C-alpha cells in the first residue's frame, strides 16, 4: 500500500525525514493495512522493550488517543506524521511519549537493517576464496595411494581384492590398534577400482558445496573426524571388521549437510526441498544397510558401523564446526549438546580400546 501524507504546516520535516518516517510507520504496520492498530502499538512496544515496567495496553491506548485525530481507533500515516511533527495535539495534549517510541523504533530498525546487511545470505556465502581445494587434494592423494598399492601387489592388474588392502600397513584392524595411525590412514586405502571411483565421486559431489560455503579448514575437520569416528566405532561394535576406504569420512560429509541445514535453516533457499532430499537419501541408505547386514543372507566386508559413526560425527560435531550465519540461542544449545555427544563417544571408544580384553591381538603383516 502506498503511504502518502503532506508535511504538516509549520513543521521543519524534510523529504528525507518523511521517507524515514514512512519506513518507521511500516515497522509498526506489520500487516500492511496502512493503519496502526492498538494491537500493533503493543507489539511494537514489546519488540523494542519500550516502557515494559508499565501497563503496555494502557500506554498504547493513551498514545492512540493523543494522535488519532478522527477517533476511528487506529492511526493513519498522516496522523502518524502529525504526531511526530507537533509536540502537542489539537487539544493541547503532549505527544512526547509517542515521539519517544518513534525514535526508539527508528533506532531499532536501523540496527536490524545494519545487522542483516552485515550477514550474507546462504547463497551469498558460496564462494571460491579460499578455493575449495581440500577435497580435490584428498581425492588425488587417495588415487595415488591406490595406484602405488596396485602396482606393488598386482603389477597394474586391479580387480575386486587388489591391491590386498585389508592386510596392508594402512588398513585398520582391531588387532593393529597399537599402530595408532591406522585409525585414520585406512581412509586412503581402497579395495578395488569400483570402490575408490565411487568414494571419490561421492565425496566431491557431497563435499565441494560444503567447502564453498564453510571453507576448506572446516570441511577438513569434519572429514578427518568422521574417518576417526568410523574406526573407533568399529573397534567397539564390530571388532572383526577390517576397514579400508573413505566411506566413513564421506558419510561424515553427508551428516554435515544435516547439521548445515539445521544451523542455517532460515537463511537457506529451497530448505524444504533440501531437507526432503536428505531424508530420502538417508532413509534409503539406512534401510539398504540394515537389509544387507541382517536379512540378505550374504556375507559382506562393508562396515556399516563405520558408516553410521561417520554420519553421526558429521551431524553432531558439524553443528559446532560449520558456520552458523545467524546464530540463534537454541542452535547454540544444540551445538553444545552435539559436541558433548561426539566428545563423549570418542572418549568412551578410546578407553574401550585401552582396557577391553580383545579375543585377539595379532597384527598380520604383508
XYZ file of C-alpha atoms in Angstrom:
366
model
C 0.000 0.000 0.000
C 1.247 3.466 -0.928
C 1.709 5.749 2.087
C 1.098 9.412 1.313
C 0.985 12.371 3.680
C 1.582 16.085 3.434
C 4.261 17.773 5.511
C 2.418 19.454 8.409
C 2.260 23.230 8.305
C 4.869 24.946 10.440
C 6.998 21.824 10.801
C 10.616 21.515 9.718
C 10.346 17.934 8.379
C 12.367 17.308 5.223
C 11.590 14.894 2.402
C 14.351 12.608 3.720
C 12.772 12.608 7.178
C 9.367 11.873 5.645
C 10.909 8.885 3.870
C 12.402 7.692 7.167
C 9.039 8.106 8.889
C 7.420 6.006 6.168
C 9.826 3.176 6.995
C 9.179 3.516 10.731
C 5.418 3.516 10.121
C 5.753 0.265 8.168
C 7.657 -1.278 11.066
C 4.557 -0.599 13.188
C 2.102 -1.645 10.499
C 3.140 -5.298 10.227
C 0.089 -6.410 8.232
C 0.457 -3.635 5.640
C -3.062 -2.293 6.147
C -1.973 1.347 6.018
C -3.101 1.902 9.607
C -1.606 1.148 13.029
C -3.963 -0.631 15.417
C -3.762 -0.770 19.192
C -2.507 -4.382 18.945
C 0.302 -3.273 16.606
C 1.264 -0.488 19.016
C 1.517 -3.071 21.828
C 3.516 -5.497 19.690
C 5.965 -2.757 18.675
C 6.460 -1.691 22.295
C 7.195 -5.282 23.312
C 9.571 -5.749 20.384
C 11.789 -2.846 21.445
C 11.151 -3.277 25.211
C 9.561 0.195 25.499
C 8.209 1.000 28.986
C 7.818 -2.703 29.813
C 7.581 -1.904 33.514
C 4.268 -0.101 32.888
C 0.883 -1.260 31.608
C 1.637 -1.677 27.900
C -2.021 -1.827 26.885
C -2.898 1.347 28.775
C 0.083 3.193 27.262
C -0.876 2.059 23.742
C -4.462 3.265 24.227
C -3.236 6.596 25.603
C -0.856 7.196 22.688
C -3.541 6.381 20.117
C -6.000 8.718 21.824
C -3.476 11.576 21.559
C -2.698 11.223 17.829
C -5.900 9.655 16.445
C -7.482 12.937 15.357
C -10.556 11.383 13.712
C -11.172 8.983 16.642
C -11.573 5.885 14.438
C -9.463 3.697 16.770
C -6.345 3.445 14.620
C -3.591 5.710 13.297
C -3.151 6.666 9.645
C 0.182 7.739 8.173
C -0.922 11.419 8.165
C -1.850 11.193 11.857
C 1.465 9.451 12.496
C 3.377 12.301 10.808
C 1.379 14.937 12.668
C 2.135 13.230 15.988
C 5.866 13.408 15.236
C 5.808 16.977 13.881
C 3.834 18.595 16.699
C 4.704 18.438 20.387
C 1.024 18.605 21.300
C -2.186 17.626 19.558
C -5.107 19.914 18.714
C -6.384 19.564 22.286
C -3.045 20.597 23.756
C -2.142 17.093 24.982
C 1.565 16.175 24.785
C 2.775 13.651 22.187
C 6.184 13.247 23.862
C 5.721 9.565 24.734
C 4.658 8.748 21.167
C 7.608 10.639 19.694
C 9.920 8.808 22.076
C 8.579 5.444 20.868
C 9.051 6.516 17.239
C 12.700 7.395 17.940
C 13.266 4.007 19.576
C 11.620 2.190 16.656
C 13.748 4.158 14.180
C 16.956 3.223 16.023
C 15.836 -0.403 16.318
C 15.030 -0.616 12.613
C 18.394 0.901 11.666
C 20.245 -1.548 13.915
C 18.328 -4.516 12.469
C 18.984 -3.396 8.899
C 22.687 -2.970 9.637
C 22.800 -6.391 11.267
C 21.138 -8.049 8.291
C 23.335 -6.182 5.824
C 26.449 -7.429 7.614
C 25.411 -11.071 7.347
C 25.303 -12.667 3.897
C 22.517 -14.971 2.818
C 23.297 -18.639 2.329
C 23.624 -18.219 -1.438
C 25.912 -15.221 -0.955
C 28.130 -17.396 1.244
C 29.077 -19.568 -1.726
C 32.483 -18.537 -2.976
C 35.754 -19.685 -4.437
C 38.006 -17.924 -1.947
C 39.601 -19.597 -0.196
C 39.395 -22.044 -3.094
C 37.694 -25.391 -2.340
C 40.884 -27.402 -2.812
C 40.869 -29.725 0.209
C 38.644 -32.429 -1.239
C 40.435 -32.206 -4.586
C 43.789 -32.712 -2.826
C 42.492 -35.570 -0.649
C 40.976 -37.254 -3.733
C 44.256 -37.036 -5.632
C 46.117 -38.444 -2.606
C 43.727 -41.400 -2.389
C 44.126 -42.145 -6.088
C 47.940 -42.029 -5.757
C 47.893 -44.378 -2.749
C 45.639 -46.791 -4.627
C 47.918 -46.701 -7.685
C 51.008 -47.380 -5.538
C 49.414 -50.357 -3.788
C 48.005 -51.679 -7.055
C 51.403 -51.566 -8.749
C 53.099 -53.154 -5.727
C 50.675 -56.021 -5.263
C 49.176 -56.694 -8.679
C 51.516 -55.327 -11.276
C 48.852 -52.952 -12.523
C 46.066 -55.562 -12.752
C 43.346 -54.324 -10.352
C 40.358 -56.492 -9.526
C 37.913 -56.750 -6.617
C 40.560 -57.534 -3.993
C 43.634 -55.996 -5.498
C 45.619 -54.400 -4.001
C 45.489 -56.571 -0.887
C 44.338 -53.567 1.064
C 42.726 -55.326 4.022
C 46.086 -56.606 5.298
C 48.164 -53.565 4.351
C 50.074 -51.363 6.756
C 47.474 -48.580 6.353
C 44.237 -50.555 6.795
C 42.506 -50.533 10.173
C 42.257 -53.839 12.015
C 41.393 -54.050 15.682
C 44.389 -56.292 16.282
C 46.627 -53.496 14.944
C 45.150 -50.739 17.111
C 48.511 -50.012 18.785
C 49.639 -48.632 15.433
C 47.534 -45.546 16.025
C 47.954 -44.046 12.546
C 45.669 -46.809 11.263
C 42.673 -45.091 12.905
C 42.808 -42.538 10.075
C 45.193 -43.933 7.433
C 42.648 -46.570 6.343
C 40.729 -43.725 4.665
C 43.419 -43.560 1.949
C 43.335 -47.276 1.081
C 40.693 -48.839 -1.186
C 39.898 -52.388 -2.147
C 39.091 -52.012 -5.847
C 38.733 -49.613 -8.744
C 34.963 -49.515 -8.206
C 35.459 -48.774 -4.507
C 37.777 -45.798 -4.996
C 35.920 -44.337 -8.002
C 32.602 -44.411 -6.141
C 34.063 -42.819 -2.984
C 35.984 -40.132 -4.880
C 32.994 -39.079 -6.969
C 30.688 -39.083 -3.961
C 32.992 -37.028 -1.739
C 33.425 -34.405 -4.441
C 29.691 -34.150 -5.091
C 28.781 -34.062 -1.396
C 31.766 -32.138 -0.073
C 32.623 -29.375 -2.538
C 29.352 -27.439 -1.966
C 30.065 -27.555 1.777
C 33.612 -26.396 1.201
C 32.443 -23.439 -0.910
C 30.249 -22.189 1.948
C 32.202 -23.184 5.061
C 35.799 -23.201 3.826
C 38.438 -25.943 3.471
C 39.532 -25.983 7.138
C 36.026 -26.745 8.433
C 35.453 -29.477 5.868
C 38.903 -30.871 6.714
C 37.845 -31.156 10.363
C 34.573 -32.918 9.518
C 36.260 -35.292 7.062
C 39.121 -36.413 9.317
C 36.991 -36.655 12.453
C 34.436 -38.705 10.525
C 37.182 -41.117 9.480
C 38.420 -41.441 13.064
C 34.868 -41.965 14.309
C 34.418 -44.816 11.819
C 37.465 -46.753 13.033
C 36.754 -46.095 16.720
C 33.158 -47.281 16.386
C 34.219 -50.400 14.506
C 36.785 -51.224 17.194
C 33.951 -51.193 19.756
C 30.910 -52.593 17.942
C 32.399 -54.531 15.019
C 35.720 -55.852 16.315
C 36.279 -58.364 13.499
C 35.899 -55.766 10.745
C 38.820 -54.781 8.529
C 38.427 -51.193 7.421
C 39.580 -49.636 4.173
C 38.175 -46.741 2.207
C 36.927 -43.211 2.762
C 33.263 -44.180 3.236
C 33.080 -43.139 6.913
C 34.574 -39.734 6.056
C 32.153 -39.341 3.135
C 29.265 -40.214 5.443
C 30.548 -37.525 7.821
C 30.182 -35.012 4.979
C 26.610 -36.224 4.451
C 25.960 -35.784 8.176
C 27.454 -32.297 7.959
C 24.778 -31.434 5.405
C 22.174 -32.301 8.040
C 23.954 -30.057 10.566
C 24.266 -27.292 7.953
C 20.548 -27.460 7.166
C 19.705 -27.212 10.862
C 22.096 -24.325 11.574
C 21.162 -22.219 8.557
C 17.533 -23.206 8.036
C 16.171 -19.647 7.991
C 18.849 -18.392 5.571
C 18.756 -21.397 3.230
C 16.812 -21.250 -0.052
C 14.758 -24.308 -1.018
C 15.115 -25.504 2.564
C 12.221 -27.954 2.459
C 13.427 -29.467 -0.806
C 16.914 -29.863 0.660
C 15.546 -31.439 3.848
C 13.334 -33.774 1.826
C 16.202 -34.946 -0.383
C 18.412 -35.550 2.668
C 15.646 -37.512 4.389
C 15.000 -39.731 1.362
C 18.715 -40.435 0.781
C 19.407 -41.187 4.448
C 16.316 -43.385 4.826
C 17.152 -45.301 1.642
C 20.776 -45.869 2.649
C 19.887 -46.851 6.210
C 17.233 -49.334 5.127
C 19.571 -50.823 2.495
C 22.358 -51.162 5.061
C 20.097 -52.906 7.581
C 18.807 -55.293 4.912
C 22.276 -56.159 3.590
C 23.672 -56.708 7.063
C 20.878 -58.694 8.706
C 18.435 -60.039 6.094
C 20.170 -60.553 2.731
C 21.825 -63.807 3.757
C 25.105 -62.876 2.062
C 28.468 -62.174 3.657
C 29.783 -58.640 3.305
C 33.002 -56.874 4.274
C 31.292 -53.492 4.448
C 31.452 -51.929 7.925
C 28.061 -50.288 8.305
C 29.042 -49.399 11.858
C 31.817 -47.200 10.491
C 29.414 -45.555 8.053
C 26.905 -44.779 10.787
C 29.583 -43.444 13.143
C 30.943 -41.123 10.458
C 27.459 -39.860 9.701
C 26.693 -39.206 13.380
C 30.005 -37.389 13.815
C 29.084 -35.092 10.927
C 25.624 -34.460 12.407
C 26.813 -33.752 15.956
C 30.195 -32.075 15.706
C 29.156 -30.391 12.474
C 26.833 -28.133 14.485
C 29.946 -26.660 16.113
C 32.467 -26.817 13.250
C 30.350 -25.364 10.449
C 29.375 -21.701 10.045
C 26.152 -20.533 11.649
C 25.084 -17.489 9.623
C 22.504 -16.223 12.123
C 23.339 -17.868 15.471
C 20.096 -18.282 17.402
C 20.230 -19.279 21.054
C 18.604 -22.690 20.607
C 21.042 -23.514 17.809
C 23.950 -22.821 20.152
C 22.400 -25.096 22.781
C 22.060 -27.893 20.202
C 25.691 -27.379 19.133
C 26.829 -27.753 22.753
C 24.845 -30.985 23.021
C 26.348 -32.180 19.737
C 29.899 -31.510 20.921
C 29.195 -33.290 24.223
C 27.837 -36.373 22.419
C 30.720 -36.503 19.929
C 33.468 -35.964 22.534
C 31.803 -38.378 24.943
C 31.623 -41.084 22.272
C 35.278 -40.619 21.295
C 36.465 -40.745 24.920
C 34.431 -43.903 25.549
C 35.885 -45.606 22.451
C 39.454 -44.643 23.387
C 39.106 -46.102 26.881
C 37.431 -49.187 25.405
C 40.436 -49.747 23.129
C 42.836 -49.324 26.049
C 41.142 -51.533 28.623
C 38.973 -54.052 26.767
C 40.369 -57.575 26.522
C 40.006 -58.326 22.828
C 39.898 -62.007 21.757
C 42.934 -61.395 19.541
C 45.963 -59.126 19.475
C 47.793 -60.185 16.346
C 48.567 -57.733 13.608
C 49.282 -59.600 10.362
C 51.912 -58.073 8.080
C 52.263 -58.236 4.320
